[in-house]
Short mmCIF file of C-alpha atoms in Angstrom, two decimals:
data_model
loop_
_atom_site.label_atom_id
_atom_site.label_comp_id
_atom_site.label_asym_id
_atom_site.label_seq_id
_atom_site.Cartn_x
_atom_site.Cartn_y
_atom_site.Cartn_z
CA MET A 251 9.33 57.46 -59.67
CA PHE A 252 6.66 55.48 -61.50
CA GLY A 253 4.60 56.53 -64.47
CA PRO A 254 1.08 57.06 -65.37
CA ASP A 255 1.02 53.51 -66.95
CA HIS A 256 1.29 51.81 -64.05
CA VAL A 257 -2.24 51.95 -62.43
CA SER A 258 -2.43 50.13 -59.43
CA ALA A 259 -4.02 47.04 -59.37
CA PRO A 260 -7.51 46.91 -57.86
CA THR A 261 -7.32 43.87 -56.31
CA ARG A 262 -5.12 44.32 -53.73
CA SER A 263 -5.78 44.32 -49.54
CA ILE A 264 -3.16 46.35 -48.27
CA LEU A 265 -3.72 46.59 -44.60
CA HIS A 266 -1.66 49.43 -42.30
CA LEU A 267 -1.57 49.52 -38.56
CA ASP A 268 -0.50 52.44 -36.81
CA ALA A 269 -0.18 51.75 -32.76
CA ASP A 270 -2.04 54.74 -31.07
CA ALA A 271 0.13 56.87 -29.01
CA PHE A 272 2.71 54.02 -28.81
CA TYR A 273 5.13 55.04 -26.40
CA ALA A 274 2.48 56.38 -24.18
CA SER A 275 0.79 53.44 -24.34
CA VAL A 276 3.48 51.04 -24.07
CA GLU A 277 3.73 53.19 -20.33
CA GLN A 278 -0.06 53.47 -19.46
CA ALA A 279 0.14 48.66 -20.33
CA ALA A 280 2.98 48.58 -17.93
CA ASP A 281 1.85 50.40 -15.56
CA SER A 282 -2.03 49.86 -14.16
CA ARG A 283 -1.41 53.10 -12.35
CA LEU A 284 -0.93 55.65 -15.63
CA ARG A 285 -4.00 54.21 -17.08
CA GLY A 286 -6.53 56.85 -17.67
CA LYS A 287 -4.48 59.66 -16.80
CA ALA A 288 -2.34 62.50 -18.76
CA ILE A 289 1.61 61.34 -19.46
CA ALA A 290 3.99 62.18 -21.70
CA VAL A 291 7.51 60.26 -22.51
CA GLY A 292 10.03 62.56 -23.31
CA GLY A 293 11.85 65.15 -21.58
CA ALA A 294 14.76 63.17 -19.93
CA SER A 295 17.30 64.53 -22.45
CA ARG A 296 15.63 65.97 -25.24
CA GLY A 297 12.92 68.71 -23.33
CA VAL A 298 10.40 68.01 -25.63
CA VAL A 299 7.07 65.51 -25.63
CA ALA A 300 8.04 62.36 -27.26
CA SER A 301 4.39 60.64 -27.23
CA ALA A 302 1.89 62.25 -25.17
CA SER A 303 -1.19 60.17 -24.09
CA TYR A 304 -5.08 60.91 -25.28
CA GLU A 305 -5.96 62.08 -22.26
CA ALA A 306 -2.71 64.17 -22.13
CA ARG A 307 -3.94 65.35 -25.87
CA ALA A 308 -7.43 66.14 -24.74
CA ARG A 309 -5.16 69.23 -22.79
CA GLY A 310 -3.56 70.12 -25.47
CA VAL A 311 -0.34 68.58 -25.29
CA ARG A 312 1.56 67.36 -28.70
CA THR A 313 4.17 65.27 -29.85
CA ALA A 314 6.91 67.82 -30.31
CA MET A 315 5.95 70.34 -27.65
CA PRO A 316 8.48 71.54 -25.04
CA THR A 317 7.54 69.55 -21.95
CA SER A 318 8.02 73.11 -19.94
CA ARG A 319 4.60 74.31 -22.03
CA ALA A 320 2.97 70.81 -21.77
CA ARG A 321 3.52 71.46 -18.17
CA ARG A 322 1.41 74.77 -18.34
CA LEU A 323 -1.04 73.58 -20.51
CA CYS A 324 -1.58 70.17 -18.05
CA PRO A 325 -0.21 70.87 -14.88
CA GLU A 326 -1.08 67.30 -13.72
CA LEU A 327 1.20 65.72 -16.84
CA ILE A 328 3.02 62.85 -15.42
CA LEU A 329 6.34 63.24 -17.68
CA VAL A 330 7.88 59.18 -17.87
CA PRO A 331 11.45 59.29 -18.74
CA GLY A 332 11.40 56.52 -22.20
CA ASP A 333 12.44 52.89 -21.76
CA PHE A 334 13.20 52.15 -25.15
CA ALA A 335 13.95 48.16 -24.84
CA LYS A 336 10.56 47.85 -23.90
CA TYR A 337 8.92 49.66 -27.11
CA GLU A 338 10.90 47.61 -29.16
CA ARG A 339 9.78 44.98 -27.35
CA PHE A 340 6.28 45.65 -27.28
CA SER A 341 6.55 46.42 -31.07
CA GLN A 342 8.35 42.59 -31.57
CA LEU A 343 4.79 41.44 -29.77
CA MET A 344 2.72 43.57 -31.36
CA PHE A 345 3.99 42.41 -35.23
CA SER A 346 4.45 38.98 -34.10
CA TYR A 347 0.51 39.02 -34.31
CA ALA A 348 0.99 40.53 -38.35
CA TYR A 349 2.63 36.98 -39.21
CA ASP A 350 -0.26 34.99 -38.39
CA LEU A 351 -2.02 36.77 -41.33
CA THR A 352 0.61 37.31 -44.01
CA PRO A 353 4.25 36.62 -44.34
CA ASP A 354 3.93 40.29 -46.08
CA VAL A 355 4.56 41.69 -43.49
CA GLU A 356 6.86 45.51 -44.05
CA ILE A 357 7.94 47.15 -40.58
CA CYS A 358 8.20 50.62 -41.45
CA SER A 359 8.83 51.44 -37.97
CA ILE A 360 8.75 50.89 -34.38
CA ASP A 361 4.75 51.80 -34.24
CA GLU A 362 4.00 51.43 -38.41
CA GLY A 363 3.73 48.89 -40.45
CA TYR A 364 2.25 47.45 -43.72
CA PHE A 365 0.61 43.95 -44.64
CA ASP A 366 -0.38 42.93 -48.12
CA LEU A 367 -3.55 40.25 -47.65
CA SER A 368 -4.42 39.94 -51.27
CA GLY A 369 -3.68 36.22 -51.03
CA GLN A 370 -5.53 35.79 -48.72
CA SER A 371 -8.21 32.65 -49.13
CA LYS A 372 -9.84 32.71 -46.23
CA GLY A 373 -12.44 35.25 -44.80
CA HIS A 374 -12.72 39.18 -45.62
CA PRO A 375 -9.06 41.25 -45.08
CA ARG A 376 -11.34 43.21 -42.77
CA ASP A 377 -11.89 40.31 -40.39
CA SER A 378 -8.10 39.63 -40.03
CA ALA A 379 -7.85 42.95 -38.88
CA ALA A 380 -10.38 42.82 -36.01
CA ARG A 381 -8.54 39.34 -35.31
CA LEU A 382 -5.25 41.42 -34.67
CA SER A 383 -6.66 44.59 -33.32
CA GLU A 384 -8.53 42.26 -30.50
CA ALA A 385 -5.26 40.05 -30.26
CA VAL A 386 -3.00 43.03 -29.54
CA ARG A 387 -5.61 44.77 -27.58
CA GLN A 388 -6.20 41.75 -25.36
CA SER A 389 -2.90 40.52 -25.28
CA LEU A 390 -0.43 43.64 -24.84
CA LYS A 391 -3.43 46.42 -23.63
CA ILE A 392 -3.10 48.77 -25.85
CA THR A 393 -4.91 49.99 -29.62
CA ILE A 394 -3.90 50.04 -33.37
CA SER A 395 -5.42 51.96 -35.82
CA GLN A 396 -5.93 50.03 -38.85
CA GLY A 397 -6.72 51.03 -42.67
CA LEU A 398 -7.41 49.27 -45.50
CA ALA A 399 -6.87 49.82 -49.27
CA ALA A 400 -5.55 48.68 -52.63
CA THR A 401 -1.98 50.74 -52.13
CA LYS A 402 -0.17 51.69 -49.74
CA PHE A 403 -0.92 55.51 -49.31
CA ALA A 404 -3.89 55.17 -49.12
CA SER A 405 -3.80 52.14 -46.22
CA GLN A 406 -1.88 54.96 -44.87
CA VAL A 407 -3.94 57.78 -44.45
CA ALA A 408 -6.53 55.73 -43.57
CA SER A 409 -4.99 54.47 -40.60
CA LYS A 410 -4.42 58.15 -39.76
CA LEU A 411 -7.51 59.63 -40.36
CA LYS A 412 -9.74 58.66 -37.45
CA LYS A 413 -7.55 57.59 -34.68
CA PRO A 414 -7.61 56.08 -32.41
CA ASN A 415 -9.01 52.69 -31.87
CA SER A 416 -9.84 53.03 -35.41
CA TYR A 417 -10.66 50.75 -38.57
CA LEU A 418 -11.06 52.10 -42.02
CA GLU A 419 -11.45 50.81 -45.68
CA VAL A 420 -11.11 52.66 -48.81
CA GLU A 421 -13.43 51.02 -51.17
CA PRO A 422 -10.97 49.78 -54.41
CA GLY A 423 -10.89 51.76 -57.33
CA LYS A 424 -11.95 54.88 -54.80
CA GLU A 425 -8.67 55.98 -53.55
CA ARG A 426 -8.52 59.36 -55.98
CA GLU A 427 -12.35 60.08 -54.24
CA PHE A 428 -11.26 59.05 -50.57
CA LEU A 429 -8.28 61.17 -50.99
CA ALA A 430 -9.53 64.26 -52.23
CA PRO A 431 -11.32 65.96 -49.89
CA LEU A 432 -8.22 65.69 -47.39
CA PRO A 433 -6.33 68.68 -46.74
CA SER A 434 -3.05 68.27 -49.09
CA ARG A 435 -0.15 68.37 -45.88
CA TRP A 436 -1.43 64.69 -46.06
CA LEU A 437 0.71 63.58 -49.10
CA PRO A 438 4.08 62.86 -48.88
CA GLY A 439 6.84 65.86 -48.97
CA ILE A 440 4.66 68.09 -47.60
CA GLY A 441 4.75 68.97 -44.29
CA THR A 442 5.19 72.24 -41.63
CA ARG A 443 7.97 74.14 -43.56
CA SER A 444 5.85 73.78 -47.19
CA GLU A 445 2.17 73.48 -47.06
CA PRO A 446 2.21 77.70 -46.31
CA LEU A 447 3.71 77.45 -50.01
CA TYR A 448 0.58 75.40 -51.43
CA LEU A 449 -1.54 77.31 -49.16
CA GLN A 450 -0.45 80.57 -51.26
CA ALA A 451 -0.20 78.42 -54.41
CA GLY A 452 -4.28 78.30 -53.79
CA LEU A 453 -4.13 74.09 -53.17
CA ALA A 454 -5.06 73.58 -50.08
CA ARG A 455 -6.80 70.12 -50.26
CA ILE A 456 -5.72 66.94 -52.69
CA GLU A 457 -7.78 67.05 -55.12
CA GLN A 458 -6.19 70.91 -56.49
CA VAL A 459 -2.68 69.18 -56.12
CA ALA A 460 -4.55 66.37 -57.99
CA SER A 461 -5.48 67.92 -61.00
CA LEU A 462 -2.93 70.64 -61.94
CA GLU A 463 -0.72 70.80 -64.35
CA LEU A 464 2.40 68.63 -64.13
CA ASP A 465 4.40 71.62 -65.26
CA ASP A 466 2.63 73.78 -62.65
CA LEU A 467 3.22 71.33 -59.88
CA GLU A 468 7.20 71.22 -61.05
CA LEU A 469 7.63 75.34 -59.28
CA LEU A 470 6.54 73.89 -55.76
CA ALA A 471 7.38 70.63 -55.74
CA GLY A 472 10.37 70.32 -58.33
CA SER A 473 11.38 66.63 -59.17
CA SER A 474 9.54 64.95 -57.21
CA ALA A 475 6.49 66.66 -58.88
CA SER A 476 5.30 63.63 -60.67
CA SER A 477 5.49 61.52 -58.27
CA LEU A 478 3.15 63.74 -55.98
CA LYS A 479 0.82 63.98 -58.47
CA LEU A 480 0.14 60.56 -58.84
CA PHE A 481 -0.05 60.13 -55.24
CA ALA A 482 -2.90 62.49 -55.15
CA GLN A 483 -4.55 60.70 -57.71
CA GLY A 484 -4.78 57.84 -55.75
CA ILE A 485 -1.99 55.83 -57.67
CA ASP A 486 0.38 54.04 -56.00
CA PRO A 487 1.84 50.91 -57.12
CA ARG A 488 4.07 50.42 -54.32
CA PRO A 489 4.72 46.72 -53.71
CA VAL A 490 4.27 45.41 -49.94
CA ILE A 491 8.60 45.01 -48.66
CA PRO A 492 8.87 42.21 -46.57
CA ALA A 493 12.34 42.33 -45.91
CA PRO A 494 12.77 45.43 -43.51
CA PRO A 495 14.54 48.29 -45.81
CA ALA A 496 16.28 49.74 -42.96
CA PRO A 497 19.61 48.36 -41.42
CA LYS A 498 19.60 46.80 -38.09
CA SER A 499 22.76 48.38 -37.69
CA VAL A 500 25.49 50.59 -38.99
CA GLY A 501 29.10 49.37 -37.93
CA GLU A 502 33.16 50.38 -39.05
CA GLN A 503 36.17 49.49 -38.33
CA GLU A 504 40.00 49.95 -39.07
CA THR A 505 42.83 47.53 -39.27
CA PHE A 506 45.77 49.89 -38.07
CA ASN A 507 48.35 50.56 -40.09
CA ALA A 508 51.20 49.03 -37.02
CA ASP A 509 49.62 47.04 -33.75
CA THR A 510 49.30 49.24 -31.10
CA ILE A 511 49.09 50.07 -27.35
CA ASP A 512 48.48 53.47 -27.29
CA GLU A 513 44.47 53.91 -25.95
CA ASN A 514 44.60 57.59 -26.48
CA PHE A 515 44.94 56.87 -30.19
CA VAL A 516 42.68 53.67 -30.43
CA LEU A 517 39.64 56.41 -28.45
CA ALA A 518 40.30 59.06 -30.73
CA VAL A 519 40.31 56.50 -34.05
CA LEU A 520 36.55 55.35 -31.97
CA ARG A 521 35.44 58.46 -32.39
CA THR A 522 35.86 59.10 -36.00
CA MET A 523 34.29 55.96 -36.83
CA THR A 524 31.12 56.92 -34.49
CA ASP A 525 31.30 60.55 -36.55
CA ARG A 526 31.37 58.98 -39.23
CA LEU A 527 28.36 56.51 -38.28
CA CYS A 528 26.09 59.29 -36.48
CA ARG A 529 26.28 61.54 -39.85
CA ARG A 530 25.12 58.55 -41.68
CA LEU A 531 22.42 57.86 -39.38
CA ARG A 532 21.09 61.78 -39.89
CA GLU A 533 21.35 61.29 -43.44
CA ASP A 534 18.74 58.63 -42.80
CA GLY A 535 16.34 60.29 -40.66
CA LEU A 536 17.58 57.52 -37.57
CA ALA A 537 19.43 57.48 -33.83
CA ALA A 538 20.64 54.92 -32.40
CA ARG A 539 20.54 53.29 -28.90
CA THR A 540 23.36 50.94 -28.49
CA VAL A 541 27.32 50.94 -29.34
CA THR A 542 29.54 47.88 -28.98
CA LEU A 543 32.87 48.44 -29.31
CA ARG A 544 34.98 45.20 -30.69
CA ILE A 545 39.02 45.23 -30.37
CA ARG A 546 41.25 42.29 -32.07
CA TYR A 547 45.04 41.65 -30.40
CA ASN A 548 47.69 41.23 -32.41
CA ASP A 549 47.02 37.41 -31.84
CA MET A 550 43.23 37.90 -33.54
CA GLU A 551 41.59 37.01 -30.55
CA GLU A 552 38.22 39.80 -30.73
CA THR A 553 36.43 41.19 -27.79
CA MET A 554 33.26 42.99 -27.60
CA ARG A 555 31.37 45.22 -25.21
CA SER A 556 27.77 47.29 -25.48
CA ASP A 557 26.11 49.96 -23.52
CA SER A 558 23.41 52.00 -24.02
CA LEU A 559 21.52 55.14 -24.33
CA ASP A 560 18.47 55.55 -22.46
CA GLU A 561 16.62 57.35 -25.20
CA PRO A 562 18.03 57.03 -29.36
CA SER A 563 20.21 59.69 -30.52
CA PRO A 564 21.77 60.22 -33.56
CA VAL A 565 24.93 62.73 -31.98
CA GLU A 566 28.26 61.29 -31.67
CA THR A 567 28.48 63.71 -28.88
CA ASP A 568 26.68 61.46 -26.79
CA PHE A 569 27.97 58.32 -27.75
CA TYR A 570 31.67 59.54 -26.20
CA PRO A 571 31.06 59.34 -22.98
CA LYS A 572 30.59 55.59 -23.81
CA LEU A 573 33.40 54.88 -25.29
CA ALA A 574 36.51 55.11 -22.72
CA PRO A 575 34.39 52.83 -20.63
CA LEU A 576 33.60 50.54 -22.43
CA LEU A 577 37.56 50.65 -24.39
CA LYS A 578 39.00 49.78 -20.61
CA ARG A 579 36.48 47.19 -20.39
CA ALA A 580 36.92 45.33 -23.56
CA TRP A 581 40.89 45.71 -23.40
CA GLU A 582 41.53 43.52 -20.83
CA ARG A 583 44.78 41.83 -21.60
CA ARG A 584 48.11 43.16 -21.88
CA VAL A 585 48.62 42.95 -25.70
CA SER A 586 48.41 45.64 -28.77
CA LEU A 587 45.70 45.87 -30.03
CA ARG A 588 45.50 45.36 -34.41
CA LEU A 589 41.89 46.13 -35.10
CA ALA A 590 39.25 47.97 -33.70
CA GLY A 591 35.35 48.10 -34.42
CA VAL A 592 32.48 50.78 -33.90
CA ARG A 593 28.72 49.28 -34.49
CA LEU A 594 25.63 51.57 -33.62
CA SER A 595 22.31 49.57 -33.27
CA HIS A 596 18.65 49.04 -32.51
CA LEU A 597 18.25 52.15 -34.56
CA HIS A 598 14.96 54.02 -34.42
CA ALA A 599 13.16 56.94 -36.49
CA ALA A 600 14.86 60.03 -34.86
CA LEU A 601 12.34 61.94 -32.80
CA PRO A 602 10.14 63.80 -34.24
CA GLU A 603 11.49 67.81 -33.64
CA PRO A 604 10.09 70.29 -31.47
CA GLU A 605 7.55 72.59 -32.87
CA LEU A 606 8.75 75.94 -30.82
CA PRO A 607 11.93 77.04 -29.86
CA LEU A 608 13.28 75.56 -26.41
CA GLU A 609 12.86 78.19 -23.51
CA GLY A 610 15.00 77.91 -20.62
CA LEU A 611 16.32 74.89 -20.30
CA PRO A 612 19.75 74.18 -18.69
CA GLY A 613 22.31 73.02 -20.80
CA LYS A 614 21.96 71.82 -24.57
CA THR A 615 18.84 69.53 -25.09
CA LEU A 616 19.37 66.36 -27.66
CA THR A 617 17.43 69.04 -29.94
CA GLU A 618 20.19 71.50 -29.76
CA ARG A 619 22.95 69.37 -30.11
CA VAL A 620 21.15 67.50 -33.15
CA GLN A 621 20.67 70.83 -34.87
CA LEU A 622 24.81 71.50 -34.10
CA ALA A 623 25.70 68.13 -35.83
CA GLU A 624 23.31 69.34 -39.06
CA ALA A 625 24.76 72.56 -39.31
CA SER A 626 28.45 71.16 -39.36
CA ASP A 627 26.52 68.37 -41.53
CA LEU A 628 25.88 70.68 -43.95
CA ILE A 629 29.10 72.66 -43.68
CA ARG A 630 31.10 69.52 -44.65
CA ARG A 631 28.88 69.02 -47.93
CA ARG A 632 29.38 72.65 -49.06
CA TYR A 633 32.87 73.25 -48.12
CA GLY A 634 34.35 69.55 -47.45
CA LYS A 635 35.42 67.28 -45.15
CA GLY A 636 38.05 69.17 -43.32
CA ALA A 637 35.79 72.68 -43.27
CA ILE A 638 34.61 71.62 -40.16
CA VAL A 639 36.94 69.70 -37.58
CA ARG A 640 37.11 68.13 -34.16
CA GLY A 641 39.30 68.26 -32.00
CA HIS A 642 40.14 64.43 -32.08
CA ASP A 643 40.46 64.43 -35.95
CA LEU A 644 43.35 67.08 -35.86
CA TRP A 645 45.11 64.94 -32.95
CA LEU A 646 45.19 62.42 -35.00
CA LYS A 647 46.41 64.28 -38.44
CA ASN A 648 49.10 65.79 -35.87
CA LYS A 649 49.88 62.00 -34.87
CA SER A 650 50.36 60.72 -38.62
CA LEU A 651 52.42 63.35 -38.83
CA ASP A 652 54.62 62.59 -36.38
CA MET B 1161 25.49 45.23 -21.20
CA LEU B 1162 26.54 42.98 -23.63
CA GLU B 1163 29.70 41.39 -22.64
CA THR B 1164 31.10 38.68 -25.10
CA ASN B 1165 34.02 37.33 -26.75
CA ALA B 1166 32.93 37.93 -29.73
CA HIS B 1167 32.52 34.84 -32.46
CA PRO B 1168 33.57 35.12 -35.77
CA LEU B 1169 30.54 34.41 -37.16
CA LEU B 1170 28.71 37.34 -35.41
CA PRO B 1171 28.86 40.66 -38.50
CA VAL B 1172 27.46 37.36 -40.40
CA LEU B 1173 24.75 37.09 -38.27
CA GLU B 1174 24.11 40.11 -37.65
CA GLU B 1175 22.81 40.53 -41.56
CA ILE B 1176 20.08 38.12 -41.10
CA PRO B 1177 16.87 39.70 -41.71
CA HIS B 1178 15.38 39.01 -38.33
CA HIS B 1179 11.48 38.75 -38.52
CA PRO B 1180 9.88 39.22 -34.82
CA GLY B 1181 8.24 36.15 -33.34
CA ARG B 1182 7.25 35.05 -30.44
CA THR B 1183 9.86 33.14 -28.67
CA PHE B 1184 13.03 35.28 -27.16
CA LEU B 1185 15.37 35.42 -24.71
CA HIS B 1186 15.04 37.71 -21.52
CA ARG B 1187 18.47 38.80 -19.56
CA VAL B 1188 18.55 38.99 -15.90
CA ASP B 1189 20.47 41.81 -15.63
CA SER B 1190 20.05 42.00 -11.40
CA ASP B 1191 20.04 39.07 -8.89
CA GLN B 1192 16.82 41.05 -8.28
CA TRP B 1193 15.23 36.64 -8.24
CA LYS B 1194 18.10 35.55 -6.20
CA GLU B 1195 15.16 33.76 -3.88
CA LEU B 1196 14.03 32.55 -7.07
CA GLY B 1197 16.92 30.43 -8.02
CA LEU B 1198 17.93 32.93 -10.81
CA LYS B 1199 21.25 34.51 -11.11
CA LYS B 1200 22.11 37.36 -12.94
CA HIS B 1201 23.34 37.16 -16.50
CA ASP B 1202 20.80 33.88 -16.38
CA ARG B 1203 19.09 33.86 -19.61
CA LEU B 1204 14.87 32.85 -19.62
CA LEU B 1205 13.99 31.59 -22.81
CA LEU B 1206 10.37 33.50 -23.06
CA GLU B 1207 7.35 32.38 -25.55
CA PHE B 1208 4.60 34.76 -26.04
CA ARG B 1209 1.11 33.00 -26.43
CA PRO B 1210 -2.15 32.36 -24.22
CA LEU B 1211 -1.50 31.82 -20.47
CA LYS B 1212 -2.56 28.49 -18.96
CA ASP B 1213 -3.07 27.21 -15.60
CA GLY B 1214 0.42 26.69 -13.60
CA ASP B 1215 2.44 28.53 -16.42
CA VAL B 1216 5.42 30.60 -15.10
CA ALA B 1217 5.04 34.28 -16.75
CA LEU B 1218 7.13 37.21 -16.77
CA ILE B 1219 4.97 40.08 -16.37
CA LEU B 1220 5.23 43.80 -16.56
CA HIS B 1221 3.12 45.69 -13.38
CA HIS B 1222 3.77 48.50 -12.10
CA GLY B 1223 6.18 49.26 -14.39
CA GLN B 1224 8.73 46.35 -13.08
CA PRO B 1225 9.36 43.05 -14.39
CA VAL B 1226 7.54 40.16 -12.59
CA LEU B 1227 8.69 36.85 -12.35
CA THR B 1228 4.98 34.70 -11.35
CA ARG B 1229 3.05 31.62 -11.72
CA TYR B 1230 -0.21 32.59 -13.35
CA ARG B 1231 -3.79 30.86 -11.93
CA HIS B 1232 -6.86 31.01 -13.92
CA PHE B 1233 -8.75 30.01 -11.18
CA PRO B 1234 -10.92 30.68 -9.33
CA GLN B 1235 -9.87 34.36 -10.79
CA PRO B 1236 -6.64 35.17 -13.93
CA GLY B 1237 -4.05 36.70 -11.77
CA PHE B 1238 -0.85 36.31 -11.34
CA LEU B 1239 0.88 34.61 -8.30
CA PRO B 1240 3.70 36.55 -7.65
CA PRO B 1241 7.03 35.36 -4.74
CA SER B 1242 4.79 35.51 -1.24
CA PRO B 1243 4.71 37.49 0.63
CA ALA B 1244 3.57 39.81 -2.05
CA LYS B 1245 -0.31 40.01 -3.07
CA PRO B 1246 -1.96 38.26 -6.38
CA ILE B 1247 -2.03 40.48 -9.06
CA PRO B 1248 -5.07 40.78 -11.63
CA GLN B 1249 -4.78 39.77 -14.98
CA ASP B 1250 -5.90 43.17 -15.90
CA ASP B 1251 -3.56 45.11 -13.45
CA ALA B 1252 -0.41 43.49 -15.89
CA VAL B 1253 0.63 42.84 -19.47
CA LEU B 1254 2.20 39.71 -19.96
CA GLN B 1255 5.93 39.78 -21.50
CA GLY B 1256 6.42 35.71 -22.06
CA VAL B 1257 5.86 32.11 -20.41
CA VAL B 1258 8.83 31.01 -19.40
CA THR B 1259 9.87 27.86 -21.41
CA CYS B 1260 13.75 27.16 -20.05
CA LEU B 1261 16.34 28.74 -17.97
CA VAL B 1262 19.90 29.30 -19.86
CA ARG B 1263 22.89 30.02 -17.85
CA THR B 1264 26.53 29.68 -18.76
CA MET B 1265 28.42 28.42 -16.98
#
């Protein structure tokens, strides 16, 4: 990824913003009756908590916990279904304040971003951080936590260390010292699954990872060992990239071999495109909320129709029920079609997996559907695209043979 | 639900990098404000800025969007259409000041 020659410039001032319990805080801001109460967002289709207020966290409720368990821990818990359009709006307004400070804003997700304040001529970056925090608190009635450091990684850790409503500054050149005593799970790539391996290897703290020989670290971390070691040493020259790296939407379209009036055929093609788009989303750890269908008639006129899910999903079967009504609404002329396309937008980072198997929930939750879809992806990668197919793929294959 | 005849430039416009700003369109999705002269599918151009006395403001109150007039005196608060009671500023969260009505005829 990067070598030891690229020692981070001590003059950089990178601010990392992390909104506190974002979804739950937005719900409390939008409805004053929920303020000060134990609330959690989620449960509608996943059966897990997507975000919990700090009042709920004090009772043991955590993100990714099955809602049944959360209710047992906190019987007065108020469960609120997610309103992702509202969260997107709050996110937009929150980040709009960052552009008052610098054009170098890298939005990583709906509630996290980096700002490069290195070129600031007026005042100390900590004053800018204070202004930003106050503006967001006053206008949006939510709190944020911020970390200031010379590197992205150190600033990110600093913002998360003392949440909520916190500000932590790492002195330039002291990044390694700051990170050293922290548990190694703070390092990128070490999660709940891999952490036990590091603990067994005696690498409980970041300082132990930083001082381990690279050859030995490779036994655990494989090809990412060198970047992991550099992160542990506080070296991270990654720049703040203002353009959002993630796409705003993913889409596909297909021009038919011959113009068609066969609704079943068009629907099967739309489903197959949705399958491929959802596979792309899952590969990138994303989920989409809105599906847009586009058709082009044989006279080149086009029509689009969109609809949205209540919660973002990376699973094609969640979008299937939207496709037929959208096609019916879009195909309003008695004219054959030349092209059809699907676009998935309002992309979000996929919601966290539950920490425990789900208990006694009727039907398949989103998490179970995601697990099923990921298992299908794995089979396709290992044994080829035709190893596992859906009914509409077979139908299309048979139709093409007719 | 978005319903439109697609403009040929739309795929291009979708690729233009988007920077979150403080001005945006709010789509009226129901007839909830027909007494105020607003129709379903009207759009309101909103600006997210500090409030001035007399601004028409879209707020979220008890989780619902409410169109109000902001009054700074005697206490900062929002006046919804009568007969609803005034809403203290701390009980609501501002979504934007209405600067323009966009109506497709």
